[in-house]
Tab-separated table of C-alpha atoms and ligand atoms in Angstrom:
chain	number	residue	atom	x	y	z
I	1	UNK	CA	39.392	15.749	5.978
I	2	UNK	CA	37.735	12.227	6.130
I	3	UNK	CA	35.319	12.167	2.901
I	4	UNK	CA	32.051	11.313	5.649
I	5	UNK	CA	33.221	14.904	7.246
I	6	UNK	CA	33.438	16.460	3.994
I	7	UNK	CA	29.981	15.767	2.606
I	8	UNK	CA	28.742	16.555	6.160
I	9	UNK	CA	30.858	20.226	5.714
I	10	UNK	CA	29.658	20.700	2.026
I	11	UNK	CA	26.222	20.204	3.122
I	12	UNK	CA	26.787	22.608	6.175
I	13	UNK	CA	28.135	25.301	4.229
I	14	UNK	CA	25.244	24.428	1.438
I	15	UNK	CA	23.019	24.929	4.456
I	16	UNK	CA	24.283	28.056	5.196
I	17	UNK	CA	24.585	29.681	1.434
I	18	UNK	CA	20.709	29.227	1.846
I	19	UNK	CA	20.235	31.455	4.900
I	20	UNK	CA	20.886	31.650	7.722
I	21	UNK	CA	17.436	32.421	10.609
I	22	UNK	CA	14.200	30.881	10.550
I	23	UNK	CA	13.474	29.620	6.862
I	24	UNK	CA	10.005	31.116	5.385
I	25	UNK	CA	10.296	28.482	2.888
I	26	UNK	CA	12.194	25.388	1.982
I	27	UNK	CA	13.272	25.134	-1.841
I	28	UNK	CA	11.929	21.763	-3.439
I	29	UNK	CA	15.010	19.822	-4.497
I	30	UNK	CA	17.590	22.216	-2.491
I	31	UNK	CA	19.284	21.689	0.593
I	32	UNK	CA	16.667	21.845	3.760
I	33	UNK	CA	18.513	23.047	6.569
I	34	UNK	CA	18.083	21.503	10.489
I	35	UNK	CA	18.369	23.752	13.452
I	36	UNK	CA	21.734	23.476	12.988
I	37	UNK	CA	22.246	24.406	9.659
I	38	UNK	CA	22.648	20.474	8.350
I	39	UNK	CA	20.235	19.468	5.509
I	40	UNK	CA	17.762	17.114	6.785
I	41	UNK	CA	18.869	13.316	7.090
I	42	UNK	CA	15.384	11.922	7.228
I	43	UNK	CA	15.005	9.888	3.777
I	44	UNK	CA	11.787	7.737	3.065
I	45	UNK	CA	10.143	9.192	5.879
I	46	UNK	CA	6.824	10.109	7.715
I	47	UNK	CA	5.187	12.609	9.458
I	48	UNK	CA	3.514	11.966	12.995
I	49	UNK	CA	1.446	15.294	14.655
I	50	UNK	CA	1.081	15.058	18.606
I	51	UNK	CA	-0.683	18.542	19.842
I	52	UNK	CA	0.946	21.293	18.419
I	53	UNK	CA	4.614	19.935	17.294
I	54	UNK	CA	4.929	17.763	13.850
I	55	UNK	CA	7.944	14.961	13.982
I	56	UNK	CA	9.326	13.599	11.015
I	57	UNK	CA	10.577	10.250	11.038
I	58	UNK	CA	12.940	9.254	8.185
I	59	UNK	CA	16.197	6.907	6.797
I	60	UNK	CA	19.320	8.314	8.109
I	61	UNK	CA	21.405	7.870	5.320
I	62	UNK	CA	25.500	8.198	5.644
I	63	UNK	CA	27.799	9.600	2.323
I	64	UNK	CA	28.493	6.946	-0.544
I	65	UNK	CA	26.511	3.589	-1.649
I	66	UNK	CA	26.589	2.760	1.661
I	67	UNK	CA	24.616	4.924	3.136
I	68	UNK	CA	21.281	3.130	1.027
I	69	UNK	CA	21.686	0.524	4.206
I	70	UNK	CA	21.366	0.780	7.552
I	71	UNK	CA	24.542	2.720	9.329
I	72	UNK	CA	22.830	4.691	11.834
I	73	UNK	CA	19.418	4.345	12.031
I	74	UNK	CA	15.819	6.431	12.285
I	75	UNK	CA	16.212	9.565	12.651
I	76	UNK	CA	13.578	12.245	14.087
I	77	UNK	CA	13.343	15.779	13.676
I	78	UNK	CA	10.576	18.141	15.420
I	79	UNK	CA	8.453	21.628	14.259
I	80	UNK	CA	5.403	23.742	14.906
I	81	UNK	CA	5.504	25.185	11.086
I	82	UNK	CA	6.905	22.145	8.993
I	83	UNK	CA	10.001	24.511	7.846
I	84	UNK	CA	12.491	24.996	11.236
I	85	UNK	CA	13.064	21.444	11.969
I	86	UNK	CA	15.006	20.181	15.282
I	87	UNK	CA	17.019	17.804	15.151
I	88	UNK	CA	15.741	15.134	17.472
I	89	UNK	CA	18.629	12.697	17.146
I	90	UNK	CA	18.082	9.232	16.816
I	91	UNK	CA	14.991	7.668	17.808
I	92	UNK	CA	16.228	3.711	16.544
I	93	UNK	CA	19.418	2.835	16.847
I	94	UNK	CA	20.788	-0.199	14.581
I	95	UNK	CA	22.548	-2.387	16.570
I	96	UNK	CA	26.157	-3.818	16.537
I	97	UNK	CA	25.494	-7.126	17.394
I	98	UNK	CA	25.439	-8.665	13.399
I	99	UNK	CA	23.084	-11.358	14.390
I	100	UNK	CA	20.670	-8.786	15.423
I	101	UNK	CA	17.471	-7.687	12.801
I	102	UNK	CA	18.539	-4.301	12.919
I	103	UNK	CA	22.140	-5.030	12.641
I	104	UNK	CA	24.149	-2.221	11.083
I	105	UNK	CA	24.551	-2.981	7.492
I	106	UNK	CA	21.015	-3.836	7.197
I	107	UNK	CA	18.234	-2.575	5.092
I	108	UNK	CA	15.817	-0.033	7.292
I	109	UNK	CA	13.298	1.819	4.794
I	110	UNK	CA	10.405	3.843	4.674
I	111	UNK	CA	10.135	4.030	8.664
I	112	UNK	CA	6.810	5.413	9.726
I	113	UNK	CA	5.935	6.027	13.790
I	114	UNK	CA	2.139	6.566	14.740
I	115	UNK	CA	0.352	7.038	18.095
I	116	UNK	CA	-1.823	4.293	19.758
I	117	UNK	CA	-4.137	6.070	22.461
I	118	UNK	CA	-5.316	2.854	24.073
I	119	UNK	CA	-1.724	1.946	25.049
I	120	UNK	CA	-0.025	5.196	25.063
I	121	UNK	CA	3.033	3.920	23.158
I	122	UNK	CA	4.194	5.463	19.769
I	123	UNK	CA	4.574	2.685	17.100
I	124	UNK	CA	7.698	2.537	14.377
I	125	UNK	CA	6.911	-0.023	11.771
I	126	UNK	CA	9.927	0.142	8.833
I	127	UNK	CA	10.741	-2.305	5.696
I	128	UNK	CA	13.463	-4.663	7.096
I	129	UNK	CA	15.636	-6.795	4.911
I	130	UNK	CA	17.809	-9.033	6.937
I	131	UNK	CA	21.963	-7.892	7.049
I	132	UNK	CA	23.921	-9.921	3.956
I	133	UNK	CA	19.982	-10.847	1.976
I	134	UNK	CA	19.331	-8.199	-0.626
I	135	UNK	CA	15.829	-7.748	-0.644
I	136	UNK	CA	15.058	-11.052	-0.149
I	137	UNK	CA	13.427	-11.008	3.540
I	138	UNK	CA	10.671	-8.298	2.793
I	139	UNK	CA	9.886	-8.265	6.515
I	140	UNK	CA	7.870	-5.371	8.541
I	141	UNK	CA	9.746	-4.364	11.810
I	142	UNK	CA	8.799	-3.244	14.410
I	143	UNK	CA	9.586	-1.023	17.484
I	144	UNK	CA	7.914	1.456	20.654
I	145	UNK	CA	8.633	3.947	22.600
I	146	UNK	CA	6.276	6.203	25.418
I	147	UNK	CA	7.883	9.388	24.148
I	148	UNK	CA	7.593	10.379	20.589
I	149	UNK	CA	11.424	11.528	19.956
I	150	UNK	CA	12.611	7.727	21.409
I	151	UNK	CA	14.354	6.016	21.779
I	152	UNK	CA	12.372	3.338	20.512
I	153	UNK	CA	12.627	-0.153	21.231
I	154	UNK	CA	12.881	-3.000	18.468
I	155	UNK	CA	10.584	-5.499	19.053
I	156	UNK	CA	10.310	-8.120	16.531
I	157	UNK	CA	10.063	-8.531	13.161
I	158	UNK	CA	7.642	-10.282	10.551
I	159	UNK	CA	5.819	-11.182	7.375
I	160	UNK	CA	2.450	-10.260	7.794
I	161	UNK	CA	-0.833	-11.927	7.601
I	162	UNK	CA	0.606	-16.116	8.277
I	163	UNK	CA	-1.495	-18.810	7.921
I	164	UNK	CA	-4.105	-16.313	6.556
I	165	UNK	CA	-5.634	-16.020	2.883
I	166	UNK	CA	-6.607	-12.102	1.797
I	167	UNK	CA	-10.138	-11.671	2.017
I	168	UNK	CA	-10.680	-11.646	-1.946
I	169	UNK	CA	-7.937	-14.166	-2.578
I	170	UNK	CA	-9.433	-16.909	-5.285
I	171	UNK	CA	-10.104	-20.454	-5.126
I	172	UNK	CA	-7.083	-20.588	-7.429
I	173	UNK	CA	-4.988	-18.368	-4.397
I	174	UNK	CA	-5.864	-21.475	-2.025
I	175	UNK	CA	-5.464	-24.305	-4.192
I	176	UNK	CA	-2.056	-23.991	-3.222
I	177	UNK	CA	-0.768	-27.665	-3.189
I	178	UNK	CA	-2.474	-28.247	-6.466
I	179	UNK	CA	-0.134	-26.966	-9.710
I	180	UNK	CA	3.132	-28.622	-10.406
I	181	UNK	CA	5.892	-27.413	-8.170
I	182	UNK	CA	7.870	-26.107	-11.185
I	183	UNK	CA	5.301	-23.418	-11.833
I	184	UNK	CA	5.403	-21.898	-8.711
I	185	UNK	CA	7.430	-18.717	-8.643
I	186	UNK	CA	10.924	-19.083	-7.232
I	187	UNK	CA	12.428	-15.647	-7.591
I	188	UNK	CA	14.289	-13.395	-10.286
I	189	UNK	CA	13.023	-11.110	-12.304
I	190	UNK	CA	9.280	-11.321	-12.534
I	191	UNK	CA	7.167	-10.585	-15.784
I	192	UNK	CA	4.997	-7.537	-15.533
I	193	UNK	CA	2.000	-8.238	-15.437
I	194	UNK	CA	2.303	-11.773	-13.975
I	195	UNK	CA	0.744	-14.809	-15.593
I	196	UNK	CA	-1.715	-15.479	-12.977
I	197	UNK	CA	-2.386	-18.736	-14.045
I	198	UNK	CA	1.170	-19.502	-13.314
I	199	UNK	CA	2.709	-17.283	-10.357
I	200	UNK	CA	0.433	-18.049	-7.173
I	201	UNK	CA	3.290	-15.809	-4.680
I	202	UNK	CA	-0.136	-15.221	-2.802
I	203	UNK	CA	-0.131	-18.559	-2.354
I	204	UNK	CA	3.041	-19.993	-1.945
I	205	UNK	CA	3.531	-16.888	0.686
I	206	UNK	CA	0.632	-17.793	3.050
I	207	UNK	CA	2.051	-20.208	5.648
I	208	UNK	CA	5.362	-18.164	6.227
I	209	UNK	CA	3.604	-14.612	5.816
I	210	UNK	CA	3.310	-12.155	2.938
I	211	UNK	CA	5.939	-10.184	1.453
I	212	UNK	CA	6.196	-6.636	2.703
I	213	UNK	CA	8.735	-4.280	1.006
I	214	UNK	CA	8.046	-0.655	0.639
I	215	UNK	CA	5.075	0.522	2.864
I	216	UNK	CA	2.978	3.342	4.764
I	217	UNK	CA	0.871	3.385	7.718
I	218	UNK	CA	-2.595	5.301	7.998
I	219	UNK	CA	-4.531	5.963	10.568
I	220	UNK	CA	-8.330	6.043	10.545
I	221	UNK	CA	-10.924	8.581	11.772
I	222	UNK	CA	-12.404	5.705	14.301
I	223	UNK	CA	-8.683	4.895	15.350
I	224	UNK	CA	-7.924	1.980	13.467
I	225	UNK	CA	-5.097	1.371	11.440
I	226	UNK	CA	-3.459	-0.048	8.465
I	227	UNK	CA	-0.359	-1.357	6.582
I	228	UNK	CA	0.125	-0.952	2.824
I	229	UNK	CA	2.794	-2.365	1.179
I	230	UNK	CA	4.234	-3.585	-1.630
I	231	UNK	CA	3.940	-7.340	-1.326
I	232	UNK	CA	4.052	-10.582	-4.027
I	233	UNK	CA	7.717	-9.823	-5.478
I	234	UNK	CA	6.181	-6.279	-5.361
I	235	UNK	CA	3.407	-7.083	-8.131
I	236	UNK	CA	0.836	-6.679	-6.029
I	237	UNK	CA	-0.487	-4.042	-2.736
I	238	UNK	CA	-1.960	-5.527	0.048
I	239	UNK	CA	-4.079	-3.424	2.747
I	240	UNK	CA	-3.460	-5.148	6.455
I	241	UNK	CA	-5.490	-4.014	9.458
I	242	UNK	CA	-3.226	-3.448	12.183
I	243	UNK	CA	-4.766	-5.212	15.893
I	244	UNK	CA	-6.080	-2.474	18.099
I	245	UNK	CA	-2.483	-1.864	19.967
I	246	UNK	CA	-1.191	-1.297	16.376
I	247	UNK	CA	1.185	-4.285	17.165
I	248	UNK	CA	0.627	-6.391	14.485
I	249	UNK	CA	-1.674	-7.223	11.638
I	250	UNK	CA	-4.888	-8.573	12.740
I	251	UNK	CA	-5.054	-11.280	9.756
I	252	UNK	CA	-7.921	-9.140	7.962
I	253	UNK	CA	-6.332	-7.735	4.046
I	254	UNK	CA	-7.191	-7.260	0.855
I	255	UNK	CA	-4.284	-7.532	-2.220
I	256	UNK	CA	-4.910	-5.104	-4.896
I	257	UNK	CA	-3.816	-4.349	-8.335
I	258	UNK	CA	-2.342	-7.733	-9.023
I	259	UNK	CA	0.531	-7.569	-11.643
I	260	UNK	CA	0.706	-4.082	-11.527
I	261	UNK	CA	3.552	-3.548	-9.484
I	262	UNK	CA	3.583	-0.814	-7.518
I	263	UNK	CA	6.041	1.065	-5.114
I	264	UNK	CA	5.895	3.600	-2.157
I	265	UNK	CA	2.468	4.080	-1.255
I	266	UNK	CA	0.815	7.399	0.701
I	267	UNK	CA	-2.692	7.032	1.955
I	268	UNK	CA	-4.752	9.622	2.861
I	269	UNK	CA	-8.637	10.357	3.472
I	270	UNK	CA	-10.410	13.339	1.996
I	271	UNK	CA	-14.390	13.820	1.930
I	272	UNK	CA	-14.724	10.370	3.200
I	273	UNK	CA	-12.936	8.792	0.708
I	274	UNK	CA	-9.831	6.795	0.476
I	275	UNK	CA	-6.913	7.916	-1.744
I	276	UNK	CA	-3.332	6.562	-2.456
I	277	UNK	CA	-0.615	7.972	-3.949
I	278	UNK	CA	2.413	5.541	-5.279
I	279	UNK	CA	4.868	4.916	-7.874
I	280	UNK	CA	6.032	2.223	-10.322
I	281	UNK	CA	9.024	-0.257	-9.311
I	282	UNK	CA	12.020	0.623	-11.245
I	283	UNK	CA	14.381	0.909	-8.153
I	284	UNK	CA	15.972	4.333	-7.118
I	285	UNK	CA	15.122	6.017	-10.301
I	286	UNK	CA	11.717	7.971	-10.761
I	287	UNK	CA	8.881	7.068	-12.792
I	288	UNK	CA	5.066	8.264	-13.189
I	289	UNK	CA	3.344	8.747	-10.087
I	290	UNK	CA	-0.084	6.983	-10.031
I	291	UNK	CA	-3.417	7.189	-7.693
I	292	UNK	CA	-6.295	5.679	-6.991
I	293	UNK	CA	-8.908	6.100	-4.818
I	294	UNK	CA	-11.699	3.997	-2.956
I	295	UNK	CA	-14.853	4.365	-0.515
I	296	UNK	CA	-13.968	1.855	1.705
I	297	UNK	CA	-10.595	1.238	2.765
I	298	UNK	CA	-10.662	-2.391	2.511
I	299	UNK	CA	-12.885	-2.159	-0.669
I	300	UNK	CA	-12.518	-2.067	-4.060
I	301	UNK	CA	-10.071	0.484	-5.558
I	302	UNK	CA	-9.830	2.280	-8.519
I	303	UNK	CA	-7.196	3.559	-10.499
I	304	UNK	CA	-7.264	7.502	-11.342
I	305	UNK	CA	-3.929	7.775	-13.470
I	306	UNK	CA	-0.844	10.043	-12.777
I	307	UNK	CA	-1.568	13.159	-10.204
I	308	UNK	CA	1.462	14.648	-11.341
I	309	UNK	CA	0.876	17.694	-14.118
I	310	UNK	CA	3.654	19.473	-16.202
I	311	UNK	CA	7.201	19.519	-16.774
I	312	UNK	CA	9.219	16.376	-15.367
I	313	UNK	CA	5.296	14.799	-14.395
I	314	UNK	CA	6.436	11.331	-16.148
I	315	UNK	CA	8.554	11.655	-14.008
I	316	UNK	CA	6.923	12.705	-10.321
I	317	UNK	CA	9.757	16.124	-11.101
I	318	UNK	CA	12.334	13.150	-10.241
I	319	UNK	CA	10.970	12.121	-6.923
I	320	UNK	CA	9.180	8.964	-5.598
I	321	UNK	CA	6.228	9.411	-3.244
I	322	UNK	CA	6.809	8.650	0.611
I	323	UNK	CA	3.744	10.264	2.480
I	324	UNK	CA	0.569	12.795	2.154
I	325	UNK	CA	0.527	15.000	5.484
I	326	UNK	CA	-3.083	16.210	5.995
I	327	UNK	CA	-2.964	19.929	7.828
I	328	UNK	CA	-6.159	20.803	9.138
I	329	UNK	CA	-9.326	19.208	9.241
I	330	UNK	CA	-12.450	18.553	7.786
I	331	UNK	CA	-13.390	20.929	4.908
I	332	UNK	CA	-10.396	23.185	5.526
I	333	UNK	CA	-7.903	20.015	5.581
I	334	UNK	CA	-4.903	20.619	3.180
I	335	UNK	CA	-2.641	17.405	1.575
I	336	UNK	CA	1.061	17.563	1.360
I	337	UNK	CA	2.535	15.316	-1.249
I	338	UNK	CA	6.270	14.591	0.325
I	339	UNK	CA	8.087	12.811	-2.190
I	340	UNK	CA	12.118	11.906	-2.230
I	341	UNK	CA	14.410	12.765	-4.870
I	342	UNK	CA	16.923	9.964	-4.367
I	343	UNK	CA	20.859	10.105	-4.662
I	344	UNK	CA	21.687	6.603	-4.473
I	345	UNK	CA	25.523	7.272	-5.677
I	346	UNK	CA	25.841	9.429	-2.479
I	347	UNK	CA	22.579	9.005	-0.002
I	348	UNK	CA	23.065	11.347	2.322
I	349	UNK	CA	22.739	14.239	-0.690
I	350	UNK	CA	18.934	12.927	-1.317
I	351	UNK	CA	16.256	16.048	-1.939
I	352	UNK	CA	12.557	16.660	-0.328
I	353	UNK	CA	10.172	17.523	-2.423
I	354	UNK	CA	7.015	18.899	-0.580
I	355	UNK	CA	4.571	19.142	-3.322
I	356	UNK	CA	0.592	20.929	-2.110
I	357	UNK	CA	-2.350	18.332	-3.620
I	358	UNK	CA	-5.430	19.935	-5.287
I	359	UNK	CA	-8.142	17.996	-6.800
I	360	UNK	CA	-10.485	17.925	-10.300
I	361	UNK	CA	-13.493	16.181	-9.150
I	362	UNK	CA	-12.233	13.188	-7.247
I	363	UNK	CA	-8.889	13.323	-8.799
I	364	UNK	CA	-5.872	14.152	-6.988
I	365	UNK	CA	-3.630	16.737	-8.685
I	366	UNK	CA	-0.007	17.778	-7.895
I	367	UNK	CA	2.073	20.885	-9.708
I	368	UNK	CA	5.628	21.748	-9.283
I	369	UNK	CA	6.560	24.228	-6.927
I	370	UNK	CA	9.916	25.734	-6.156
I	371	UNK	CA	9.725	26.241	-2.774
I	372	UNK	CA	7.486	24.793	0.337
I	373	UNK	CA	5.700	27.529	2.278
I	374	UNK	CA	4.887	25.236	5.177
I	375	UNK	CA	1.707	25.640	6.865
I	376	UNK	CA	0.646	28.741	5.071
W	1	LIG	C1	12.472	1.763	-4.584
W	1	LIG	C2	11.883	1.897	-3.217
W	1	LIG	O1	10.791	2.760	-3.273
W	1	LIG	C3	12.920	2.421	-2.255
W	1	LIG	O2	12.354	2.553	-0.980
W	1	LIG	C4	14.081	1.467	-2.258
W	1	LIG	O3	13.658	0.215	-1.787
W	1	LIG	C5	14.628	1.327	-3.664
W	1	LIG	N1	13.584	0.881	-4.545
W	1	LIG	C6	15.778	0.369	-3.717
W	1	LIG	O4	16.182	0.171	-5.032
C-alpha cells in the first residue's frame, strides 16, 4: 500500500474504532470523523454560519513534512450541530501551473471565508508565502465564490496597507529615510522585544505593504470587517479594516503590542467588547495562550494574561489557537475556543481541540475538556 493510502486507511479505521452513527461528541485531541468516517482534514481553519448550516474552512494537509505546504488546497466541510461534518470537498484548488501564487508546493495557512451581503460573494482570505520562499513573502490572498462550498476563485494576492502609515505609527515610524541604512532590519532572527530605536520594519515595510503571516478575519455587528495578523517579522499585530466588499484593506490600521510577538489570533465580541485570543511564536510547537481585550476595535488594547487554566495551560493542552465560534446571540451567545494540536512530522494526523470559553469579570477563561458536545 502507498504510505499516502496508508495514513488515509489508519485514519479510516481510527475513524471507525470511534463509532460508527452520528457522533454525540467529538473527543478533544482524538480522531474527528467526516461523513465518511475520515478524520477531518481542515487544519488552521475557520468557521463561517449561513442560516442554519456551519462550514468549516481549513488547511488540507497530505501525510509527511510535506503536507505543512500546499498539496491540495482549502478544504470545506458542512453541519447543523458542529459534530457530523460533510465533507464538502475542495473549495480552493492550488494550481499546477508553478508560476502561479497558489502553486502546489506553496504555503496556504490559516484560510478563513466570510460573507459580504452587499455583493453576495463569500470571501477566502489565507496567509500565502510564495512556492520555493520560506516565509519570506508574508502575503494575504485572496479568493470568491457565490456559493459558500466553492469553488472559489483566486484573485490576487498582497501586503496590506501600501503607501499607508498605521494610524498610531510615530514620528520615528515615518522618519523612514532618516537612520543609517545599516540599522534597518534586514531579516534573521529578530530579538524579542525589538530595539525600537533600531528596527523600524513598520517603516521600512510601508511603500511595498506590511507583513501579514498568521491571521483571522472578524466580522462586525454593523457589517464591517477586519484583518489581524501577525505582521513586522511577526513582532507586532496589526488590525486592518477590510473596504466594504471585504476585498481589500481600506488603508485604515492600528499595530499593536510591538515586540511582543504574537501568533494565531481569534477575535471575538462579547458585551460590546473586543477580545482576542493568540499565542506566542515558537513555530509548530505550543506555548501559553494569551488575551487581551479592548472597547473599540481599532483602540487601545489591553493585555489580560493566559485564558488557559490547569494541567498542560502553559501550554494551551498542546494546541495553538485558530478561531472563537460565537453560538447564539446576545446574552445567551456561547464562545468556542478551536485550537490545533499540530503534527508537523506527519500533517495530516493534526488534532482539534474545541475548548467552551467562560469568563471572571472581563477575563476570558478556557478548561480542558475531553470531549466537544457541540451545540449543547
Ligand atoms: C506557527 C503558525 O501559527 C502556524 O500557522 C505555522 O505558520 C507555523 N508557525 C509554521 O512553523
Amino acid at each position: 500500500m502507498k504510505k499516502s493510502m496508508k495514513t488515509q486507511f489508519l485514519l479510516l479505521v481510527a475513524a471507525l474504532a470511534v463509532g460508527c452513527g452520528a457522533p454525540k461528541e467529538l473527543p478533544n485531541g482524538g480522531i474527528w470523523p467526516d461523513d465518511s468516517g475520515v478524520h477531518v482534514n481542515a487544519h488552521g481553519g475557520g468557521i463561517l454560519k449561513q442560516g442554519d448550516t456551519y462550514y468549516w474552512y481549513g488547511q488540507f494537509m497530505i501525510e509527511g513534512e510535506l503536507g505543512n505546504t500546499a498539496q491540495v488546497g482549502v478544504s470545506c466541510y458542512s453541519s447543523k450541530d458542529l459534530l457530523n461534518w460533510k465533507n464538502e470537498g475542495i473549495a480552493l484548488a492550488v494550481s499546477e501551473d508553478p508560476g502561479s501564487d497558489i502553486a502546489k508546493g506553496s504555503i496556504i495557512e490559516r484560510p478563513k471565508v466570510i460573507y459580504n451581503a452587499r455583493t453576495g460573494k463569500y470571501v477566502m482570505w489565507f496567509h500565502l508565502e510564495l512556492l520555493g520562499n520560506g516565509y519570506k513573502s508574508a502575503r494575504c490572498g485572496i479568493a470568491v465564490s457565490d456559493t459558500p462550498t466553492g469553488p472559489f476563485t483566486y484573485l490576487r494576492s498582497m501586503r496590506p496597507n501600501a503607501g499607508h502609515y498605521a494610524l498610531n505609527a510615530t514620528p520615528y515610524h515615518k522618519r523612514n529615510d532618516n537612520y543609517p541604512p545599516a540599522q534597518r532590519f534586514t531579516g534573521g532572527v529578530l530579538p524579542s522585544p525589538i530595539d525600537q530605536g533600531n528596527m523600524n520594519i513598520h517603516g521600512r515595510d510601508m511603500a511595498g505593504g506590511q507583513m501579514s503571516r498568521d491571521m483571522n478575519l472578524f466580522v462586525d455587528t454593523d457589517g464591517s470587517a477586519y484583518l489581524i495578523h501577525a505582521s513586522e517579522e511577526n513582532s507586532t499585530l496589526h488590525i486592518s479594516r477590510l473596504t466594504d466588499d471585504y476585498l481589500d484593506t481600506d488603508s485604515l490600521y492600528v499595530r499593536l503590542f510591538p515586540g511582543r510577538f504574537h501568533e494565531a489570533p481569534a477575535m471575538f465580541k462579547r458585551g460590546g467588547k473586543y477580545y482576542m485570543i493568540t499565542s506566542d511564536c515558537t513555530g509548530w510547537a505550543p506555548n501559553a495562550a494569551r488575551s487581551m481585550c479592548a472597547d473599540e476595535i481599532l483602540g487601545e488594547w489591553r493585555e489580560l494574561g493566559n485564558p488557559c487554566v490547569g494541567e498542560d495551560a502553559d501550554l494551551t493542552f498542546h494546541g495553538q489557537s485558530t478561531y472563537v465560534l460565537q453560538v447564539g446571540e446576545g446574552d445567551a451567545a456561547r464562545y468556542i475556543f478551536m485550537a490545533d494540536r499540530w503534527t508537523p512530522e506527519n500533517a495530516i494526523d493534526g488534532r482539534y481541540l474545541w475548548l467552551p470559553i467562560s469568563f471572571e469579570g472581563e477575563r476570558p477563561v478556557i478548561r480542558w475538556q475531553d470531549t466537544f458536545c457541540g451545540l449543547k
